[in-house]
PDB file of C-alpha atoms in Angstrom:
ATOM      1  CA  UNK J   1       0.000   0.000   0.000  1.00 56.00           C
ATOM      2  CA  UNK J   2       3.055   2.297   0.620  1.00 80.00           C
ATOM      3  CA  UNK J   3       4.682   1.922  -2.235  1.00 83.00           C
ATOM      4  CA  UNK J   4       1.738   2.339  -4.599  1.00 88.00           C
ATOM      5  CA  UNK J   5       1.135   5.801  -2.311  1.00 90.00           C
ATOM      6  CA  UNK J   6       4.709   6.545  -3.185  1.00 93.00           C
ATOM      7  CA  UNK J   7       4.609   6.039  -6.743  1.00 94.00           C
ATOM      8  CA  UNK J   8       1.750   7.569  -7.120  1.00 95.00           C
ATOM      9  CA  UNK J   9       2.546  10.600  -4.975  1.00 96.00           C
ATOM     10  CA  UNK J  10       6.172  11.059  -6.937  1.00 97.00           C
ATOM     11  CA  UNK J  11       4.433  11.015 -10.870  1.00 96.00           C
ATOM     12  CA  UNK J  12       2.389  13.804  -9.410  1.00 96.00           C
ATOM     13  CA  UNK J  13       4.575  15.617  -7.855  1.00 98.00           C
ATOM     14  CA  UNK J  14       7.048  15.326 -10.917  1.00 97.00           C
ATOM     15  CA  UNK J  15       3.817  16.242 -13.256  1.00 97.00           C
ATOM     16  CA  UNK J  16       3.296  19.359 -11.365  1.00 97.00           C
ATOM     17  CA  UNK J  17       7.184  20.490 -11.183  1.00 98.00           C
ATOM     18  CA  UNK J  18       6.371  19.667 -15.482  1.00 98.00           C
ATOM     19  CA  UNK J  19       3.415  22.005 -15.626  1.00 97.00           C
ATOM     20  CA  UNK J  20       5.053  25.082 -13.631  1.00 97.00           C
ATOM     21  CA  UNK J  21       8.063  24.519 -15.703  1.00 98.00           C
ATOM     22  CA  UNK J  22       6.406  24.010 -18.840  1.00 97.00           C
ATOM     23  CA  UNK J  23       3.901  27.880 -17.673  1.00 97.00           C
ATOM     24  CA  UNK J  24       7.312  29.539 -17.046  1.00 96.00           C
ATOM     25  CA  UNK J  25       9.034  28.518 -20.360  1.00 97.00           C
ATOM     26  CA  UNK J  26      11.904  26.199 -18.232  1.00 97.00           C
ATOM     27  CA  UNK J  27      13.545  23.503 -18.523  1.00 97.00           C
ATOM     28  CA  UNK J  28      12.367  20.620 -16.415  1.00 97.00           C
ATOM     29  CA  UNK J  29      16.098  19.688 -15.781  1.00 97.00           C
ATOM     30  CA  UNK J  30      16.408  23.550 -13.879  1.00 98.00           C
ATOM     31  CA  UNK J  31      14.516  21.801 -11.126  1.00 98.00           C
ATOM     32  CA  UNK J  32      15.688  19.636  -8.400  1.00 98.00           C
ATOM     33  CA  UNK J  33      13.388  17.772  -6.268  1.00 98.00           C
ATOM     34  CA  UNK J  34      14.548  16.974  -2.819  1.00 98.00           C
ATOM     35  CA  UNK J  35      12.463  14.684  -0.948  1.00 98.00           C
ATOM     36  CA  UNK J  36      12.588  16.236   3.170  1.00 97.00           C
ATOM     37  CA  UNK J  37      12.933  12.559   4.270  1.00 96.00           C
ATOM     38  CA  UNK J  38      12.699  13.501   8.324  1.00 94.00           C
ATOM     39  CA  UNK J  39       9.321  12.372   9.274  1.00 92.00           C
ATOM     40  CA  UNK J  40      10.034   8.691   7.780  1.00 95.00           C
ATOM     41  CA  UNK J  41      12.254   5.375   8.836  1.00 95.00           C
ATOM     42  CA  UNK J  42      15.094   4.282   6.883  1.00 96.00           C
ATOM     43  CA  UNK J  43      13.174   2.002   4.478  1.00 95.00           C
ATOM     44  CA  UNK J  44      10.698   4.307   3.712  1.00 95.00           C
ATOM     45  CA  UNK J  45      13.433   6.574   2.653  1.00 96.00           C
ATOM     46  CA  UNK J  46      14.736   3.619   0.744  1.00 96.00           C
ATOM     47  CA  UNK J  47      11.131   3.033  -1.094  1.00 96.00           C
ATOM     48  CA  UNK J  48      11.847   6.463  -2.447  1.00 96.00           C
ATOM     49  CA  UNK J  49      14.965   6.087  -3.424  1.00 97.00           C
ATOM     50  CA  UNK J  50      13.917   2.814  -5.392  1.00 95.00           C
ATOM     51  CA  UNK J  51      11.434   5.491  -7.655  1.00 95.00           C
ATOM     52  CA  UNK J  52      14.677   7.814  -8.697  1.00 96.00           C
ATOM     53  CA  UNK J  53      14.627  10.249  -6.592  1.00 97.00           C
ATOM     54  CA  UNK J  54      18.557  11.251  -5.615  1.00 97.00           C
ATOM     55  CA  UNK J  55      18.096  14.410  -3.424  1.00 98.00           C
ATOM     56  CA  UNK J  56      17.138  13.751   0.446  1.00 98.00           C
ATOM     57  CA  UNK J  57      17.322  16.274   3.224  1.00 98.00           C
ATOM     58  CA  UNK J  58      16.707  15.956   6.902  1.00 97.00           C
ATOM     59  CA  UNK J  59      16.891  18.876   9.868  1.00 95.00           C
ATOM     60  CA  UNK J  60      18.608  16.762  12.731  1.00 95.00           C
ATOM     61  CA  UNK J  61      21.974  15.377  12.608  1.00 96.00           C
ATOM     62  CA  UNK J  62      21.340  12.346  14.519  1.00 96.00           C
ATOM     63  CA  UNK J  63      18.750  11.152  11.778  1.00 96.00           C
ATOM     64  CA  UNK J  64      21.332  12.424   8.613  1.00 97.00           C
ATOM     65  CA  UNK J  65      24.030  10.540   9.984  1.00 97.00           C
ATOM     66  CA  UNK J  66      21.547   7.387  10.530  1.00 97.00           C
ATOM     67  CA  UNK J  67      20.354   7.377   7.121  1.00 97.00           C
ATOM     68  CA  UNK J  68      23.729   8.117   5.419  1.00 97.00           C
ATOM     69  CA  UNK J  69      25.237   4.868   7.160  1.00 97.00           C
ATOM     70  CA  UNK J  70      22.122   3.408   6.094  1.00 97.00           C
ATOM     71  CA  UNK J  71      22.377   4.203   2.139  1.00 96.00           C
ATOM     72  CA  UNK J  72      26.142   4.235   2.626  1.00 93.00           C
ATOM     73  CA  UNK J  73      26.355   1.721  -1.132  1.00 90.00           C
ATOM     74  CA  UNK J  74      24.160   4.225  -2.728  1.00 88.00           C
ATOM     75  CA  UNK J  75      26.689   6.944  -3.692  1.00 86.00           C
ATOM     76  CA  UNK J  76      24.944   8.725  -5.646  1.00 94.00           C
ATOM     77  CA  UNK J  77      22.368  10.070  -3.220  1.00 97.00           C
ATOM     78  CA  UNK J  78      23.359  13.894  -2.521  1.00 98.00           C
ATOM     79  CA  UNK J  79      22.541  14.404   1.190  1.00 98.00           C
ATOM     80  CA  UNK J  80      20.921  18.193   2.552  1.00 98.00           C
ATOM     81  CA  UNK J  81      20.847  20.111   5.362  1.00 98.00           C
ATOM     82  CA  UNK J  82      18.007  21.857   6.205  1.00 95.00           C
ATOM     83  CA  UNK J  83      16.915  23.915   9.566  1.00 87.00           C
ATOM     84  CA  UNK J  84      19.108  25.567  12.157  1.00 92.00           C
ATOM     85  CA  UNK J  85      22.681  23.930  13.138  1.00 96.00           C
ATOM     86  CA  UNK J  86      24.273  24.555  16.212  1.00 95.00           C
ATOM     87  CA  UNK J  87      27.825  25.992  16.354  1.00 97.00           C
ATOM     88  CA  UNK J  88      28.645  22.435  18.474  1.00 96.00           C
ATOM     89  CA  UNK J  89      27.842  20.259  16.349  1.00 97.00           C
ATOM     90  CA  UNK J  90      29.089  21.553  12.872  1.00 98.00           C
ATOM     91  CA  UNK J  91      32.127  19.558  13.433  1.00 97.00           C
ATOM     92  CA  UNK J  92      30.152  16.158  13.185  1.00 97.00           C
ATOM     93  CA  UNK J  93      27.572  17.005  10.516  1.00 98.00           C
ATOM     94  CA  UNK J  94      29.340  19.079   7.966  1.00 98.00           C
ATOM     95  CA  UNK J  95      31.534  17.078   5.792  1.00 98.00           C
ATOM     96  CA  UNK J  96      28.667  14.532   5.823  1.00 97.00           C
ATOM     97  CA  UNK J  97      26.322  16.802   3.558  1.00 98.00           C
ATOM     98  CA  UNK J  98      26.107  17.629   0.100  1.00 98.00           C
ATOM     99  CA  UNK J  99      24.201  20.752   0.728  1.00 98.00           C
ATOM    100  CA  UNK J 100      23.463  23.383   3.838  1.00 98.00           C
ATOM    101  CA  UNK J 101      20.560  25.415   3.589  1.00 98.00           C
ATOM    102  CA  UNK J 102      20.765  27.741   6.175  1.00 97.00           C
ATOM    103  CA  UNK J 103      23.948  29.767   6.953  1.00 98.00           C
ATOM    104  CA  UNK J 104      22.824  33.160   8.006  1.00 97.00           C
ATOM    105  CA  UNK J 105      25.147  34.078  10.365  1.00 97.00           C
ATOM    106  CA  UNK J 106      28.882  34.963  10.623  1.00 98.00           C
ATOM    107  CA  UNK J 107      29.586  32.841  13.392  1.00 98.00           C
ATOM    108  CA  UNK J 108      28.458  29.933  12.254  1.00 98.00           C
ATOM    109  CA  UNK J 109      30.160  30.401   9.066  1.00 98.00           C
ATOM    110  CA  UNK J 110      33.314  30.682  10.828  1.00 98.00           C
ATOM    111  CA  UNK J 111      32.832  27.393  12.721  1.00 98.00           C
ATOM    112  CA  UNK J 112      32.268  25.498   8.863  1.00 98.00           C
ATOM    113  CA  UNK J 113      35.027  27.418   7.598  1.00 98.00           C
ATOM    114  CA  UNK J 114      37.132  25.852  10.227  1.00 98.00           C
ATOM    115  CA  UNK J 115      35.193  21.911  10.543  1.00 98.00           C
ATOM    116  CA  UNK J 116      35.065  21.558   7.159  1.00 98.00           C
ATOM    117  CA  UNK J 117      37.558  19.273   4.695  1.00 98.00           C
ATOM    118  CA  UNK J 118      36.174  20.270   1.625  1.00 96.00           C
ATOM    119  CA  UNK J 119      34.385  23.244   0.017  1.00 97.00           C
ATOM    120  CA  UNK J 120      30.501  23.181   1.506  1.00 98.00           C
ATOM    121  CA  UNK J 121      28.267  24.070  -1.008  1.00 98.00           C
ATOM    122  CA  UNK J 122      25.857  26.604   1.126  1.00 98.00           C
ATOM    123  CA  UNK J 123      22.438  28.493   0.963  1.00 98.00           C
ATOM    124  CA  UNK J 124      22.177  31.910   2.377  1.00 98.00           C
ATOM    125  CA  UNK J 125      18.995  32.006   4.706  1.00 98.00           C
ATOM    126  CA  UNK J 126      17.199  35.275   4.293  1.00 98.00           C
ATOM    127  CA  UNK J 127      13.996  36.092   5.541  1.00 97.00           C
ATOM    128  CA  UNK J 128      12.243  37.839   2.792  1.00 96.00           C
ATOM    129  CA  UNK J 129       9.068  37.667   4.542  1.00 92.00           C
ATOM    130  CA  UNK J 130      10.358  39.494   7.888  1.00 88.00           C
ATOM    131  CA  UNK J 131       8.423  37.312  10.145  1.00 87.00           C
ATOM    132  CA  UNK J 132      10.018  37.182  13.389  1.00 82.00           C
ATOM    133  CA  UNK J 133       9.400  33.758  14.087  1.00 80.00           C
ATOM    134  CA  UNK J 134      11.809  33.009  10.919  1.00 84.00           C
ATOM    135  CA  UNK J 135      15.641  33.114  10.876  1.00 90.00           C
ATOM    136  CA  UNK J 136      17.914  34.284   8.670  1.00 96.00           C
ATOM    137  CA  UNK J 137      19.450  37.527   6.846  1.00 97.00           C
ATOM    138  CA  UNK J 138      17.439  40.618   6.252  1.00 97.00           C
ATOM    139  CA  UNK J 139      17.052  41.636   2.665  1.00 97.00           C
ATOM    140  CA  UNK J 140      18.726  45.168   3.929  1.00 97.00           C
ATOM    141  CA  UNK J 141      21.906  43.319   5.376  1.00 97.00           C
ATOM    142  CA  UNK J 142      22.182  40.598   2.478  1.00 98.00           C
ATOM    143  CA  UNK J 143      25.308  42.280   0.584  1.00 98.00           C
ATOM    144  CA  UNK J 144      27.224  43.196   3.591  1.00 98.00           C
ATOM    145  CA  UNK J 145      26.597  39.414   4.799  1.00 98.00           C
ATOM    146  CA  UNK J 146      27.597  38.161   1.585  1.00 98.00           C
ATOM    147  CA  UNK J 147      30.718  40.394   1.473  1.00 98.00           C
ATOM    148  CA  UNK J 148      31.577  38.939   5.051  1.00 98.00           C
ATOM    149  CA  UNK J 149      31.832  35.517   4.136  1.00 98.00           C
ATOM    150  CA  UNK J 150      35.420  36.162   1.271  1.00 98.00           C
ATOM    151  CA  UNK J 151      37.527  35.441   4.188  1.00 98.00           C
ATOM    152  CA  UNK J 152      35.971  32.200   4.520  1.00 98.00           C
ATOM    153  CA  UNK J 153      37.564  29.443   1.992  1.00 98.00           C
ATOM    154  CA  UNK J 154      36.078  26.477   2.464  1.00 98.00           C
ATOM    155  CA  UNK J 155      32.049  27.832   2.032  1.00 98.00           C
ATOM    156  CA  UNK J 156      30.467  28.410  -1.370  1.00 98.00           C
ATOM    157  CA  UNK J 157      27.274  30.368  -1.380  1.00 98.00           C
ATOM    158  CA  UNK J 158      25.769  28.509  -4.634  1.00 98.00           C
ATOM    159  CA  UNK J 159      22.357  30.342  -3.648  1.00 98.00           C
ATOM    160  CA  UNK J 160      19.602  32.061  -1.857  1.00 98.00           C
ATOM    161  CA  UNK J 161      16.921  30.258   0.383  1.00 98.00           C
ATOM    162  CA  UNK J 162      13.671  31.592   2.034  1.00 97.00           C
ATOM    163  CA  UNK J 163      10.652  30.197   3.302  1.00 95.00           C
ATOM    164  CA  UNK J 164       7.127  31.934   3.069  1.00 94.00           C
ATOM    165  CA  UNK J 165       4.577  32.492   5.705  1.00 93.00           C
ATOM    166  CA  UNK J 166       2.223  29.532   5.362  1.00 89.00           C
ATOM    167  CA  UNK J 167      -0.772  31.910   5.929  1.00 91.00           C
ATOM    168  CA  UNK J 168       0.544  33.775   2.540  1.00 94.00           C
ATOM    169  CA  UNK J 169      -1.602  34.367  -0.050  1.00 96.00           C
ATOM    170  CA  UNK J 170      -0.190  33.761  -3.795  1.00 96.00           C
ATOM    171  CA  UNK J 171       0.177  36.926  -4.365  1.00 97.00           C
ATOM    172  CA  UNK J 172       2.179  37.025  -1.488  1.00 97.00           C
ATOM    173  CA  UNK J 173       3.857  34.132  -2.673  1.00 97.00           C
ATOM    174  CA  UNK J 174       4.848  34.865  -5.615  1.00 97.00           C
ATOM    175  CA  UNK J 175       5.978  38.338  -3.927  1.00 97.00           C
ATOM    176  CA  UNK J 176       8.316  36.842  -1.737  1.00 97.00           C
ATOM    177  CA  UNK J 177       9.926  34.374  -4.225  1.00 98.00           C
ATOM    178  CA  UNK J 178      10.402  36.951  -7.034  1.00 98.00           C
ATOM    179  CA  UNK J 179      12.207  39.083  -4.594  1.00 98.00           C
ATOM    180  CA  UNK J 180      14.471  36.305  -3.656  1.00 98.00           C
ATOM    181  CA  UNK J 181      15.482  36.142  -7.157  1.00 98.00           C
ATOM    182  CA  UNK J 182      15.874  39.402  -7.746  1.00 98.00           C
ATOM    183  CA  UNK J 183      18.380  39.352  -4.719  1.00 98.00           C
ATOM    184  CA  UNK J 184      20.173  35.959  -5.969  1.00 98.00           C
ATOM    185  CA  UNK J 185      20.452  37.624  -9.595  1.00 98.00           C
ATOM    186  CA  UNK J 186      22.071  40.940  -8.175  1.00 98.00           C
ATOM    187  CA  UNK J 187      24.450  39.003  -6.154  1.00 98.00           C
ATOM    188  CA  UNK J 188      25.066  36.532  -9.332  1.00 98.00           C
ATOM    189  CA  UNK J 189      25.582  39.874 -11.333  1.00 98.00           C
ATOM    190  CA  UNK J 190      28.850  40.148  -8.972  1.00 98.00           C
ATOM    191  CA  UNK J 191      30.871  36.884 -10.592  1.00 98.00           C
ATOM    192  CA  UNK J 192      32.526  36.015  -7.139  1.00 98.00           C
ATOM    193  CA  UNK J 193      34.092  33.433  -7.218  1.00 98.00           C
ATOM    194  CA  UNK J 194      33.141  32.192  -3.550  1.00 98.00           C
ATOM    195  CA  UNK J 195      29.707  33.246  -4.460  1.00 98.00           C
ATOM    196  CA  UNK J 196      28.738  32.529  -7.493  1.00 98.00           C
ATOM    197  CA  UNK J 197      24.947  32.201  -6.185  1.00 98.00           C
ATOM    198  CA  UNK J 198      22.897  30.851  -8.996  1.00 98.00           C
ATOM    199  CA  UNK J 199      20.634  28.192  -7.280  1.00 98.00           C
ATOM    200  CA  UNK J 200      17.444  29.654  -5.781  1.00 98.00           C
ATOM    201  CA  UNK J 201      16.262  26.718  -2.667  1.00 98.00           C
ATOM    202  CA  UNK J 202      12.582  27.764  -2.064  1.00 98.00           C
ATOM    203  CA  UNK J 203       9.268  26.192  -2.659  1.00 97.00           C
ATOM    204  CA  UNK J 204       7.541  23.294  -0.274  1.00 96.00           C
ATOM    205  CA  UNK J 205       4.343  21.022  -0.412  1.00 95.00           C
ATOM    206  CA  UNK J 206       1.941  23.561  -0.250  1.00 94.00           C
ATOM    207  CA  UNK J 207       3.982  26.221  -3.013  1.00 97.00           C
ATOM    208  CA  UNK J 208       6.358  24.511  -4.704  1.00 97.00           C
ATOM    209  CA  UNK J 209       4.725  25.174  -8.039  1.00 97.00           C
ATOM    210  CA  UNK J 210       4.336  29.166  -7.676  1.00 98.00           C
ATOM    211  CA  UNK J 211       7.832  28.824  -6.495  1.00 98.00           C
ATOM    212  CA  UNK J 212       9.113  27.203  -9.606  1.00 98.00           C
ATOM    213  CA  UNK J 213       7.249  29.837 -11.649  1.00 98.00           C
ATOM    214  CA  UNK J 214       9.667  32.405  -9.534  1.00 98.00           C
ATOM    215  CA  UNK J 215      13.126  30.805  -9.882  1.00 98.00           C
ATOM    216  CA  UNK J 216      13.372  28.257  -8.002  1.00 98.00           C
ATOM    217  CA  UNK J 217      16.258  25.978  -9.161  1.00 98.00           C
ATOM    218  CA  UNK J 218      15.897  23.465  -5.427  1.00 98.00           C
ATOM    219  CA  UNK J 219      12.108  22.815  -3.990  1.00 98.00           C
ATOM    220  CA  UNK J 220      11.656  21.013  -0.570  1.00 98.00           C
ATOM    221  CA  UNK J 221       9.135  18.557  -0.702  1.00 97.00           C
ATOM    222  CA  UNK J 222       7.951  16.942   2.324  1.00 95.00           C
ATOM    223  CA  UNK J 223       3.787  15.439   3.012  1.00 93.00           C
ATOM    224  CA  UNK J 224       3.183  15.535  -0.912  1.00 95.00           C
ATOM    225  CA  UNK J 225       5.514  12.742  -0.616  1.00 95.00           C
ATOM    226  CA  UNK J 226       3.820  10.363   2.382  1.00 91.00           C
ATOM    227  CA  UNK J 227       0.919  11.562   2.397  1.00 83.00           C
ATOM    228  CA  UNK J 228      -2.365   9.257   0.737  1.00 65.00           C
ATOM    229  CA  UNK J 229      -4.544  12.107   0.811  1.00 49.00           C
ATOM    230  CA  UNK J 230      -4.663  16.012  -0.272  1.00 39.00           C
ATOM    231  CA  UNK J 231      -4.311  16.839   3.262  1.00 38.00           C
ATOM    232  CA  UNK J 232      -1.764  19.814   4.339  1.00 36.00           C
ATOM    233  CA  UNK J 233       0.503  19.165   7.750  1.00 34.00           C
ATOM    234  CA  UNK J 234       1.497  23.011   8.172  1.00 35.00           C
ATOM    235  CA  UNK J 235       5.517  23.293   8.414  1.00 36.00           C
ATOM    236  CA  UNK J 236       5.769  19.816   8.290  1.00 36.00           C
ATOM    237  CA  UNK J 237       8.296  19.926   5.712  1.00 38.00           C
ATOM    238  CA  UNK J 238      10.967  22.689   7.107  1.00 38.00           C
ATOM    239  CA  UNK J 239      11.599  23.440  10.268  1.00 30.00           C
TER     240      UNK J 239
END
């Protein structure tokens, strides 16, 4: 019964991420789908990863590091991570990721730039919205942010990413995500080379579509996944 939920949940997904792509003259290949894996076991992850999909993110450490060792023969899974990380425990989590999705602070970049063995490929959290319940760079303090970060050479800012109010209206929505991309274009307008900033992470269950139609390059798909019904679970997917 799972799995038939599964597949059938993934063609539609895919089948929508076709139609917004297909309404904003892209190419379906622009958009990657990461399946937010955190509310599932190991092989329910794995059922997923039987249909295709490559791109898995999770918001606690203990659970990444679980399901890595789990999929450790399936290399080419790319691994994401999503949600706040504490200055502790960069050291454990961050040469086991593919992906970070929310560096927004100069502190913590410090702590990667100094944990990490490789060059982390990182999203700049910024809250478009302003809601103080969300983290992450103002719009107002982007730039000097950005600029902050040259000193540091083992991060890569390869994008932008913001989440919307789930109370937002699609105008709203598609307010927020176009000014995202306006702010990932004027930074991609700078050609540096530790920011090159061309991937846009934004989009979830409930807006991944008007997303797409506003850049998005990365969307974060969580209940569409698991889900057998048309329900919505709130911030289910991103915390």
């Amino acid at each position: 019964m799972l799995e038939q939920t599964l597949k059938t949940n993934i063609q539609k997904i895919e089948k929508n991420i076709q139609e917004a792509c297909e309404t904003s003259s892209r190419d379906v290949d622009s958009v990657k789908l990461i399946c937010v894996s955190k509310s599932v076991d190991n092989e329910t992850t794995k059922q997923v990863v039987d249909q295709g999909i490559i791109h898995f993110a999770e918001n606690r450490m203990e659970k990444l590091l679980e399901k890595k060792e789990f999929f450790k023969e399936d290399r080419h899974i790319k691994w994401h991570f999503i949600g706040n990380l504490q200055r502790r425990k960069v050291k454990t989590i961050i040469n086991e990721i593919d992906y970070f999705h929310a560096l927004d602070n100069v502190k913590l970049a410090s702590e990667i730039d100094k944990r990490a063995e490789k060059q982390i490929k990182c999203f700049v959290q910024v809250n478009v919205s302003g809601e103080e319940s969300k983290q992450g760079v103002s719009p107002d303090s982007l730039d000097e942010f950005i600029d902050s970060l040259s000193v540091f050479g083992n991060i890569v800012v390869v994008g932008l990413m913001t989440m919307a109010p789930y109370e937002a209206s699609n105008d709203e929505l598609h307010h927020i995500f176009s000014d995202l991309n306006r702010l990932k274009t004027a930074i991609e307008s700078k050609q540096l080379a530790y920011a090159p900033c061309k991937e846009l992470s934004m989009g979830m269950s409930r807006d991944y579509n008007v997303a797409i139609s506003e850049g998005a390059t990365f969307v974060r798909v969580g209940s569409s996944f698991f889900d057998d019904d048309e329900k919505e679970v709130g911030t289910d997917e991103f915390i």
